[in-house]
Amino acid sequence: MGEKKSIELPFSITVRDLAIKLDASPIQVIKELMSNGVMANINQLVDYDTAAIVASGLGFEVAQEELEQEEKKEEGKLADWKMVIDREDHKNLVKRPPVVTILGHVDHGKTTLLDAIRHTDVAGGEAGGITQHIGAYQVEHKGHLITFLDTPGHAAFTAMRARGAQGADIVILVVAANDGVMPQTKEAAAHAKAAQVPIIVAMNKIDRPDANPDFVKKQLADIDLVPEDYDGNTMVIPVSAKQKTGIDDLLEAITLVAESTSIMANPLGQKLGSVIEAELDKAKGVITTLLVQNGTLQMGDVVVAGTAFGKIKAMFDFKGKPIRSAGPSTPVSVMGLNDVPSAGNVFTVVPTERDARAQVEASKAASAVVYQAPKTTLEDIFKQIKDGAARELNLIIKADVQGSLEPIVTSLQDQNKGPIKINILHSTTGNITESDILLASASGAIVIGFNVTADTSARRLAETEGVSIRLYSIIYRLFEDVEKALKGMLAPEFKEEIIGQANVMAIFNIGKLGNIAGCRVTTGEVRRNAKMRVMRGGKVVHEGEVASLKHEKDDVKEVRQGFDCGIALKNFSEFQQGDTLVSYTVEKVGQLKSGLLE
Ligand code: GDP
């Protein structure tokens, strides 16, 4: 190859522009990004470091462009909200109302609490005046506005995150004082933590005679939400959504947290936000609820959200009042889009409908060809670790019982000494559910199951989201894999699952066929159609296929723990008494097959 071409790249650049600069097709760039573990569509911004890797991968000598030139070029481009805020002129940034979402276990009172808050102090007075539900509303507390998202539950929250939108600034975790911390409470806490969003606990149903706040506080401390009166820093506010008590304290707590966090936006800056919900109304057309996150949205603006776009023909606030403009953190319902966007889509504003159409066409074309769900397999992460691109391994751990969950979590945390950090985002007992997959997808995590299975719906979602589920029934295999991933030694593509072990008790010679090992199955089961490894003194002596498996005199498919059997292997007959035979399956990663764990 000749001399390298040199190129200057900006602080951040869209995939499309990067392709143009590199004189490559967007597909080439996207492929190069993918091989470096970055999933991006044609309109997405990548930062300088990422762009530089792609450029040098395509044979360029790269340098960073001067800041001033770049700012002009990037104006009006589709971008991630946080990146936009980062690039805003800091002197124009102002505080904006916090966006709050309510999460918690079913029946702990999320909906009732949202109603209670709505009626306590509707911004602008007239309590109970809201007839419309647009998916979000605002209340005023001592002169501070607070925006509440009206879809409780972490599925919506995490779906937004999975699509790249930051759902909320603050999470209110509702815990019923009589029921305490439940599985979904833990899950919701894990989702909020993964999103690095501060949590305030609303201890609800405090009016109930069986309320036990002290017990619940201890439970909260156990899941790392240590209440302030236990020397922790989690605010726990007793409320009764039903009797509407404590609501003011809760709003006060929100204001306090909002003040201590920098929740900023530039009302004059690039217009951008998220789709909260959208529906097709027979009479009015597409009605979309948008949450403005930066800039000020105006009547007549041309909005692009996913593959939907259009000029805003009418705009209403959450009370249904027509408005002409909406600044940061304001939820609005707009009419004029040509299609129904998905909740969680990021929206931007472009100069003309022509621009909007071009942008949508381009992203449709790009996604039709190359869109793949982001892959988060242990192998990918291992590759990123090896390439120095990943500094942490995010895990979600599910196990059958608390007794096995705890040692797994503790041991994994013990492995946390190296340069790569293990983050356990969520660990609980029970099968792997859709919610786990959503969390994994949004956080680039891997789901590890010990003696559990994955629900059918979870498997399906994992497939479309490209999330890796790894199931184990033997604890040290689990540790081995994680350790291998951390050290960058994990064999790609195939995953081994040990299903059982047997001890060789005696050896029988049966002439031409060679030796048969008389064995007792000590753990799990051994299978005729599985692979077999012969271990001696901790070393592998042979690996291969089973020639015959007999129980008593019969040929059998499997023999379970505690039973005796005769095993003959293909191409191996040098068994010795005391050898361990390990029965294992090998399967392609990502393809979950039914097996012992079903
Ligand atoms: P969600 O599933 O978390 O949205 O829970 P809901 O808001 O639907 O509430 C579940 C049940 O708990 C309903 O029957 C409510 O009336 C009741 N509930 C909610 N808040 C309170 C409360 O503060 N006190 C009492 N006693 N009951 C409540």
mmCIF file of N, CA, C and O and ligand atoms in Angstrom, residues 105-112 204-205 207-208 240-242, ligand 1:
data_model
loop_
_atom_site.group_PDB
_atom_site.id
_atom_site.type_symbol
_atom_site.label_atom_id
_atom_site.label_comp_id
_atom_site.label_asym_id
_atom_site.label_seq_id
_atom_site.Cartn_x
_atom_site.Cartn_y
_atom_site.Cartn_z
ATOM 1 N N HIS A 105 -43.075 -2.102 42.271
ATOM 2 C CA HIS A 105 -43.763 -3.375 42.132
ATOM 3 C C HIS A 105 -45.252 -3.158 41.833
ATOM 4 O O HIS A 105 -45.829 -2.154 42.253
ATOM 5 N N VAL A 106 -45.833 -4.107 41.153
ATOM 6 C CA VAL A 106 -47.250 -4.012 40.818
ATOM 7 C C VAL A 106 -48.085 -3.914 42.091
ATOM 8 O O VAL A 106 -47.759 -4.522 43.110
ATOM 9 N N ASP A 107 -49.107 -3.066 42.028
ATOM 10 C CA ASP A 107 -50.044 -2.876 43.141
ATOM 11 C C ASP A 107 -49.464 -2.114 44.325
ATOM 12 O O ASP A 107 -50.109 -2.012 45.367
ATOM 13 N N HIS A 108 -48.253 -1.607 44.206
ATOM 14 C CA HIS A 108 -47.713 -0.820 45.312
ATOM 15 C C HIS A 108 -48.204 0.627 45.282
ATOM 16 O O HIS A 108 -47.918 1.397 46.185
ATOM 17 N N GLY A 109 -48.931 0.969 44.195
ATOM 18 C CA GLY A 109 -49.610 2.266 44.197
ATOM 19 C C GLY A 109 -49.044 3.307 43.238
ATOM 20 O O GLY A 109 -49.244 4.503 43.457
ATOM 21 N N LYS A 110 -48.389 2.876 42.174
ATOM 22 C CA LYS A 110 -47.798 3.839 41.229
ATOM 23 C C LYS A 110 -48.869 4.723 40.591
ATOM 24 O O LYS A 110 -48.752 5.949 40.566
ATOM 25 N N THR A 111 -49.918 4.069 40.096
ATOM 26 C CA THR A 111 -50.963 4.821 39.401
ATOM 27 C C THR A 111 -51.686 5.755 40.363
ATOM 28 O O THR A 111 -51.939 6.917 40.046
ATOM 29 N N THR A 112 -51.979 5.245 41.550
ATOM 30 C CA THR A 112 -52.665 6.072 42.547
ATOM 31 C C THR A 112 -51.800 7.271 42.925
ATOM 32 O O THR A 112 -52.296 8.388 43.072
ATOM 33 N N ASN A 204 -45.135 4.013 50.245
ATOM 34 C CA ASN A 204 -46.573 4.248 50.085
ATOM 35 C C ASN A 204 -47.407 3.371 51.034
ATOM 36 O O ASN A 204 -46.881 2.458 51.661
ATOM 37 N N LYS A 205 -48.680 3.656 51.097
ATOM 38 C CA LYS A 205 -49.662 2.910 51.901
ATOM 39 C C LYS A 205 -49.311 2.975 53.384
ATOM 40 O O LYS A 205 -49.527 2.029 54.140
ATOM 41 N N ASP A 207 -50.697 4.574 55.474
ATOM 42 C CA ASP A 207 -51.945 4.609 56.262
ATOM 43 C C ASP A 207 -52.394 3.233 56.695
ATOM 44 O O ASP A 207 -53.219 3.090 57.591
ATOM 45 N N ARG A 208 -51.865 2.216 56.070
ATOM 46 C CA ARG A 208 -52.392 0.877 56.377
ATOM 47 C C ARG A 208 -51.968 0.409 57.765
ATOM 48 O O ARG A 208 -50.836 0.637 58.192
ATOM 49 N N SER A 240 -49.095 8.452 51.602
ATOM 50 C CA SER A 240 -50.270 7.641 51.327
ATOM 51 C C SER A 240 -50.918 8.232 50.079
ATOM 52 O O SER A 240 -51.476 9.332 50.124
ATOM 53 N N ALA A 241 -50.791 7.494 49.015
ATOM 54 C CA ALA A 241 -51.348 7.988 47.748
ATOM 55 C C ALA A 241 -52.858 8.053 47.867
ATOM 56 O O ALA A 241 -53.512 8.937 47.316
ATOM 57 N N LYS A 242 -53.412 7.110 48.639
ATOM 58 C CA LYS A 242 -54.854 7.027 48.763
ATOM 59 C C LYS A 242 -55.397 8.208 49.552
ATOM 60 O O LYS A 242 -56.384 8.829 49.173
HETATM 61 P P1 GDP B 1 -49.837 0.089 40.713
HETATM 62 O O1 GDP B 1 -50.044 -1.274 40.172
HETATM 63 O O2 GDP B 1 -48.491 0.230 41.356
HETATM 64 O O3 GDP B 1 -50.109 1.207 39.741
HETATM 65 O O4 GDP B 1 -50.858 0.254 41.932
HETATM 66 P P2 GDP B 1 -52.257 1.022 42.010
HETATM 67 O O5 GDP B 1 -52.036 2.497 42.035
HETATM 68 O O6 GDP B 1 -53.160 0.477 40.972
HETATM 69 O O7 GDP B 1 -52.730 0.608 43.454
HETATM 70 C C1 GDP B 1 -52.974 -0.729 43.808
HETATM 71 C C2 GDP B 1 -53.957 -0.819 44.940
HETATM 72 O O8 GDP B 1 -53.420 -0.235 46.106
HETATM 73 C C3 GDP B 1 -55.254 -0.086 44.654
HETATM 74 O O9 GDP B 1 -56.304 -0.848 45.156
HETATM 75 C C4 GDP B 1 -55.113 1.200 45.425
HETATM 76 O O10 GDP B 1 -56.341 1.726 45.832
HETATM 77 C C5 GDP B 1 -54.281 0.754 46.613
HETATM 78 N N1 GDP B 1 -53.478 1.852 47.148
HETATM 79 C C6 GDP B 1 -52.669 2.670 46.450
HETATM 80 N N2 GDP B 1 -52.097 3.569 47.284
HETATM 81 C C7 GDP B 1 -52.564 3.318 48.515
HETATM 82 C C8 GDP B 1 -52.336 3.919 49.811
HETATM 83 O O11 GDP B 1 -51.583 4.877 49.971
HETATM 84 N N3 GDP B 1 -52.981 3.361 50.846
HETATM 85 C C9 GDP B 1 -53.798 2.291 50.717
HETATM 86 N N4 GDP B 1 -54.385 1.827 51.806
HETATM 87 N N5 GDP B 1 -54.041 1.727 49.524
HETATM 88 C C10 GDP B 1 -53.438 2.224 48.440
#
